[in-house]
mmCIF file of C-alpha atoms in Angstrom:
data_model
loop_
_atom_site.group_PDB
_atom_site.id
_atom_site.type_symbol
_atom_site.label_atom_id
_atom_site.label_comp_id
_atom_site.label_asym_id
_atom_site.label_seq_id
_atom_site.Cartn_x
_atom_site.Cartn_y
_atom_site.Cartn_z
ATOM 1 C CA MET E 1 -107.480 164.992 -35.309
ATOM 2 C CA THR E 2 -111.142 166.104 -35.150
ATOM 3 C CA LEU E 3 -113.683 165.060 -37.741
ATOM 4 C CA GLY E 4 -113.914 168.544 -39.440
ATOM 5 C CA GLU E 5 -110.089 169.225 -39.768
ATOM 6 C CA THR E 6 -109.469 167.354 -42.860
ATOM 7 C CA ASP E 7 -111.866 166.430 -45.957
ATOM 8 C CA ILE E 8 -108.855 164.688 -47.985
ATOM 9 C CA LEU E 9 -107.055 161.430 -46.933
ATOM 10 C CA ASP E 10 -103.559 161.871 -45.544
ATOM 11 C CA PRO E 11 -101.130 160.494 -48.108
ATOM 12 C CA GLY E 12 -99.775 158.318 -45.665
ATOM 13 C CA LEU E 13 -103.027 156.918 -44.476
ATOM 14 C CA SER E 14 -101.948 156.969 -40.618
ATOM 15 C CA ILE E 15 -104.096 155.743 -37.802
ATOM 16 C CA HIS E 16 -106.019 158.726 -36.169
ATOM 17 C CA PRO E 17 -105.643 159.489 -32.534
ATOM 18 C CA SER E 18 -109.597 159.143 -31.976
ATOM 19 C CA THR E 19 -109.280 155.653 -33.108
ATOM 20 C CA ASN E 20 -110.935 153.415 -30.551
ATOM 21 C CA LEU E 21 -107.932 150.895 -29.712
ATOM 22 C CA THR E 22 -109.541 148.780 -27.215
ATOM 23 C CA ARG E 23 -113.280 148.220 -27.316
ATOM 24 C CA THR E 24 -114.708 146.019 -30.722
ATOM 25 C CA MET E 25 -118.085 146.049 -31.849
ATOM 26 C CA ILE E 26 -120.669 145.024 -34.355
ATOM 27 C CA HIS E 27 -121.975 147.805 -36.329
ATOM 28 C CA PRO E 28 -125.871 147.559 -36.940
ATOM 29 C CA CYS E 29 -126.613 146.825 -40.647
ATOM 30 C CA VAL E 30 -128.159 149.992 -42.274
ATOM 31 C CA ASP E 31 -128.709 150.830 -45.850
ATOM 32 C CA PRO E 32 -126.086 153.194 -47.546
ATOM 33 C CA PRO E 33 -127.017 157.217 -47.964
ATOM 34 C CA LEU E 34 -127.717 158.870 -51.681
ATOM 35 C CA CYS E 35 -127.721 162.104 -52.330
ATOM 36 C CA ASP E 36 -130.741 163.730 -54.017
ATOM 37 C CA ASN E 37 -129.005 163.895 -57.143
ATOM 38 C CA CYS E 38 -128.386 160.464 -57.430
ATOM 39 C CA THR E 39 -131.826 159.603 -56.392
ATOM 40 C CA ARG E 40 -133.322 161.768 -59.159
ATOM 41 C CA LEU E 41 -131.275 159.918 -61.799
ATOM 42 C CA GLU E 42 -132.473 156.717 -60.038
ATOM 43 C CA LEU E 43 -128.877 155.341 -59.266
ATOM 44 C CA SER E 44 -128.826 152.516 -57.248
ATOM 45 C CA PHE E 45 -125.573 153.089 -55.397
ATOM 46 C CA PHE E 46 -123.596 155.666 -53.529
ATOM 47 C CA ASP E 47 -121.052 157.272 -55.884
ATOM 48 C CA PRO E 48 -118.024 158.659 -53.819
ATOM 49 C CA LEU E 49 -117.008 160.162 -56.960
ATOM 50 C CA CYS E 50 -120.480 162.319 -56.972
ATOM 51 C CA PRO E 51 -119.660 165.865 -55.619
ATOM 52 C CA ASP E 52 -123.094 165.452 -53.529
ATOM 53 C CA CYS E 53 -122.633 161.723 -52.231
ATOM 54 C CA ARG E 54 -118.874 162.944 -51.135
ATOM 55 C CA ASN E 55 -120.340 165.378 -49.308
ATOM 56 C CA ILE E 56 -122.611 163.287 -47.283
ATOM 57 C CA LEU E 57 -119.354 160.963 -46.969
ATOM 58 C CA LEU E 58 -117.616 163.743 -45.350
ATOM 59 C CA ASN E 59 -120.385 165.018 -43.337
ATOM 60 C CA PRO E 60 -119.780 164.135 -39.386
ATOM 61 C CA SER E 61 -123.343 163.257 -39.109
ATOM 62 C CA THR E 62 -122.864 160.150 -41.239
ATOM 63 C CA THR E 63 -122.082 157.308 -39.527
ATOM 64 C CA VAL E 64 -119.881 154.181 -39.134
ATOM 65 C CA PRO E 65 -122.585 151.858 -40.403
ATOM 66 C CA GLN E 66 -123.566 153.849 -43.111
ATOM 67 C CA ILE E 67 -119.823 154.168 -44.596
ATOM 68 C CA PHE E 68 -119.914 150.322 -43.881
ATOM 69 C CA ALA E 69 -122.805 150.201 -46.062
ATOM 70 C CA ILE E 70 -121.029 151.884 -48.658
ATOM 71 C CA MET E 71 -118.015 149.548 -48.380
ATOM 72 C CA ARG E 72 -120.173 146.586 -49.401
ATOM 73 C CA GLN E 73 -120.926 148.173 -52.955
ATOM 74 C CA TRP E 74 -119.047 146.141 -55.489
ATOM 75 C CA THR E 75 -118.614 148.829 -57.781
ATOM 76 C CA PRO E 76 -115.039 150.364 -59.139
ATOM 77 C CA GLN E 77 -116.144 153.981 -57.502
ATOM 78 C CA THR E 78 -116.506 152.405 -54.145
ATOM 79 C CA GLN E 79 -113.475 150.113 -54.376
ATOM 80 C CA GLN E 80 -111.423 152.512 -55.645
ATOM 81 C CA SER E 81 -112.239 154.900 -53.062
ATOM 82 C CA LEU E 82 -111.605 152.601 -50.338
ATOM 83 C CA GLU E 83 -108.912 154.570 -48.676
ATOM 84 C CA LEU E 84 -111.209 157.578 -48.186
ATOM 85 C CA LEU E 85 -113.839 155.300 -46.526
ATOM 86 C CA VAL E 86 -111.628 153.545 -44.439
ATOM 87 C CA ASP E 87 -110.151 157.147 -43.233
ATOM 88 C CA GLU E 88 -113.632 158.354 -42.576
ATOM 89 C CA ILE E 89 -114.535 154.927 -40.407
ATOM 90 C CA LEU E 90 -111.578 155.819 -38.558
ATOM 91 C CA LYS E 91 -111.943 159.475 -37.914
ATOM 92 C CA ARG E 92 -115.078 158.530 -36.469
ATOM 93 C CA GLY E 93 -113.586 157.032 -33.507
ATOM 94 C CA ALA E 94 -113.961 153.122 -34.445
ATOM 95 C CA ASN E 95 -112.033 150.335 -33.535
ATOM 96 C CA ILE E 96 -109.489 149.074 -36.203
ATOM 97 C CA ASN E 97 -110.970 145.545 -35.880
ATOM 98 C CA ASP E 98 -114.903 146.277 -35.853
ATOM 99 C CA ARG E 99 -117.351 144.466 -37.941
ATOM 100 C CA ASP E 100 -120.034 145.168 -40.422
ATOM 101 C CA GLY E 101 -123.314 144.013 -39.014
ATOM 102 C CA LEU E 102 -124.572 142.593 -42.483
ATOM 103 C CA THR E 103 -121.326 140.779 -43.548
ATOM 104 C CA ASP E 104 -119.345 140.343 -40.352
ATOM 105 C CA MET E 105 -116.344 141.588 -42.363
ATOM 106 C CA THR E 106 -113.745 144.049 -40.532
ATOM 107 C CA LEU E 107 -111.705 146.769 -42.271
ATOM 108 C CA LEU E 108 -108.996 144.412 -43.084
ATOM 109 C CA HIS E 109 -111.358 141.995 -44.557
ATOM 110 C CA TYR E 110 -112.739 144.679 -46.973
ATOM 111 C CA ALA E 111 -109.270 145.936 -47.832
ATOM 112 C CA SER E 112 -107.705 142.765 -48.401
ATOM 113 C CA LYS E 113 -110.238 142.514 -51.372
ATOM 114 C CA SER E 114 -110.366 145.872 -52.726
ATOM 115 C CA GLY E 115 -107.639 145.388 -55.278
ATOM 116 C CA ALA E 116 -109.573 142.888 -57.029
ATOM 117 C CA ALA E 117 -108.533 143.339 -60.890
ATOM 118 C CA GLY E 118 -111.215 145.252 -63.016
ATOM 119 C CA ILE E 119 -112.743 146.473 -59.911
ATOM 120 C CA GLY E 120 -110.130 148.041 -57.256
ATOM 121 C CA ASP E 121 -107.018 149.439 -56.951
ATOM 122 C CA PRO E 122 -103.838 146.952 -55.952
ATOM 123 C CA ASP E 123 -101.931 149.940 -54.856
ATOM 124 C CA SER E 124 -104.216 151.464 -52.846
ATOM 125 C CA ALA E 125 -105.084 147.727 -51.449
ATOM 126 C CA VAL E 126 -101.413 147.354 -50.500
ATOM 127 C CA ARG E 127 -101.365 151.001 -48.462
ATOM 128 C CA ILE E 128 -104.929 150.310 -46.560
ATOM 129 C CA VAL E 129 -103.860 146.601 -45.406
ATOM 130 C CA THR E 130 -100.235 147.860 -44.199
ATOM 131 C CA MET E 131 -101.794 150.699 -42.350
ATOM 132 C CA LEU E 132 -104.165 148.672 -40.722
ATOM 133 C CA LEU E 133 -102.085 145.836 -39.592
ATOM 134 C CA ASP E 134 -99.405 148.367 -38.632
ATOM 135 C CA ALA E 135 -102.231 149.702 -36.380
ATOM 136 C CA GLY E 136 -102.903 146.348 -34.819
ATOM 137 C CA ALA E 137 -105.815 144.898 -37.297
ATOM 138 C CA ASP E 138 -105.839 141.088 -36.374
ATOM 139 C CA VAL E 139 -105.230 139.074 -39.308
ATOM 140 C CA ASN E 140 -106.828 136.094 -37.724
ATOM 141 C CA ILE E 141 -110.423 137.367 -37.486
ATOM 142 C CA ARG E 142 -112.373 134.902 -39.590
ATOM 143 C CA CYS E 143 -115.749 136.300 -40.789
ATOM 144 C CA ARG E 144 -118.547 134.077 -39.219
ATOM 145 C CA TRP E 145 -120.482 133.899 -42.326
ATOM 146 C CA THR E 146 -117.744 132.642 -44.660
ATOM 147 C CA ASN E 147 -114.936 131.256 -42.023
ATOM 148 C CA MET E 148 -112.843 133.659 -44.050
ATOM 149 C CA THR E 149 -109.892 135.643 -42.721
ATOM 150 C CA ALA E 150 -108.254 138.676 -44.942
ATOM 151 C CA LEU E 151 -105.622 136.120 -46.052
ATOM 152 C CA HIS E 152 -108.416 134.125 -47.604
ATOM 153 C CA TYR E 153 -110.025 137.215 -49.250
ATOM 154 C CA ALA E 154 -107.165 138.162 -50.722
ATOM 155 C CA ALA E 155 -106.497 134.657 -52.443
ATOM 156 C CA TYR E 156 -109.875 134.526 -53.485
ATOM 157 C CA PHE E 157 -110.146 137.660 -55.244
ATOM 158 C CA ASP E 158 -106.531 137.070 -56.660
ATOM 159 C CA VAL E 159 -105.001 140.424 -54.859
ATOM 160 C CA VAL E 160 -101.383 139.037 -55.043
ATOM 161 C CA PRO E 161 -99.613 142.044 -53.288
ATOM 162 C CA VAL E 162 -101.906 141.950 -50.803
ATOM 163 C CA LEU E 163 -101.658 138.295 -50.270
ATOM 164 C CA LYS E 164 -97.969 138.607 -50.059
ATOM 165 C CA ILE E 165 -98.354 141.146 -47.187
ATOM 166 C CA LEU E 166 -100.658 138.856 -45.571
ATOM 167 C CA LEU E 167 -98.672 135.696 -45.873
ATOM 168 C CA LYS E 168 -95.813 137.571 -43.788
ATOM 169 C CA ALA E 169 -97.891 138.953 -41.160
ATOM 170 C CA THR E 170 -99.391 135.408 -40.477
ATOM 171 C CA LYS E 171 -96.190 133.683 -40.695
ATOM 172 C CA ALA E 172 -98.237 131.389 -43.228
ATOM 173 C CA LEU E 173 -95.007 130.668 -45.261
ATOM 174 C CA GLY E 174 -93.521 128.467 -42.701
ATOM 175 C CA THR E 175 -96.556 126.996 -42.145
ATOM 176 C CA CYS E 176 -96.901 126.368 -45.907
ATOM 177 C CA PHE E 177 -93.446 125.127 -45.861
ATOM 178 C CA LEU E 178 -93.886 122.534 -42.878
ATOM 179 C CA LEU E 179 -97.202 121.189 -44.559
ATOM 180 C CA LEU E 180 -96.040 120.635 -47.870
ATOM 181 C CA THR E 181 -92.863 119.008 -46.093
ATOM 182 C CA ASP E 182 -95.348 116.848 -44.279
ATOM 183 C CA LEU E 183 -97.612 115.713 -47.393
ATOM 184 C CA PHE E 184 -94.408 114.815 -49.178
ATOM 185 C CA LEU E 185 -93.157 112.752 -46.243
ATOM 186 C CA SER E 186 -96.607 111.109 -45.741
ATOM 187 C CA GLN E 187 -96.510 109.612 -49.136
ATOM 188 C CA ILE E 188 -93.114 107.812 -48.224
ATOM 189 C CA PRO E 189 -93.462 104.458 -46.928
ATOM 190 C CA PRO E 190 -92.071 103.623 -43.397
ATOM 191 C CA THR E 191 -89.411 101.315 -44.432
ATOM 192 C CA SER E 192 -88.221 103.390 -47.437
ATOM 193 C CA SER E 193 -84.807 104.577 -47.361
ATOM 194 C CA LEU E 194 -86.043 107.658 -49.905
ATOM 195 C CA THR E 195 -85.384 111.086 -48.880
ATOM 196 C CA PRO E 196 -86.648 114.512 -50.197
ATOM 197 C CA THR E 197 -84.920 115.194 -53.451
ATOM 198 C CA THR E 198 -83.237 118.401 -54.254
ATOM 199 C CA SER E 199 -85.730 119.380 -56.789
ATOM 200 C CA PHE E 200 -88.293 119.116 -53.944
ATOM 201 C CA TRP E 201 -86.440 121.585 -51.806
ATOM 202 C CA ASN E 202 -85.957 124.003 -54.527
ATOM 203 C CA PHE E 203 -89.872 123.896 -55.507
ATOM 204 C CA LEU E 204 -90.338 124.789 -51.799
ATOM 205 C CA SER E 205 -87.479 127.450 -51.646
ATOM 206 C CA GLY E 206 -88.832 128.791 -55.105
ATOM 207 C CA LEU E 207 -92.386 129.190 -53.884
ATOM 208 C CA ILE E 208 -91.133 130.762 -50.302
ATOM 209 C CA VAL E 209 -88.946 133.451 -52.268
ATOM 210 C CA PHE E 210 -91.759 133.904 -54.737
ATOM 211 C CA LEU E 211 -94.427 134.860 -51.927
ATOM 212 C CA ALA E 212 -91.913 136.819 -49.825
#
């Protein structure tokens, strides 16, 4: 697929053949572009729903750093258009684990929080995260500024459907089970004959079933 072959995101949001699957990079920090009409209206953000802004986005000369700059905008118009933004970045040959030079966030980081209530679209976030994971996105990458992984962002912004996917991808359910068990057992004196109760195991099992 070339840059000019499509202006609309494929429904399946599949990985592009042009995507760089080997070398990662940190893209330089730039400002988001803005169309002349939005500039005249003194709007302060790039609006993917504006026809002129959208034309800028779909123009092959618009760079990956510029699209990352658009992604940083915490507006409903941007977050609900993240599928298109991710698609345009990958069409330009970016690596699935490339980072934004300002936030140090990857596409997976951005996608994981894009389903936040009142701002984003949880269903879209699930589709993007699933595609990125299938394409080899690294769930263990931490933002150097916040020390947060995609899982942390999904939890912080309360994007439960994405959180469930990332828990499975990181095998965090098993870790959670072991940590809670260790915590329980650490409260029992070494000489005690007390063992974990049925209710305790039911609680852990229920938690895993809920998150699975």
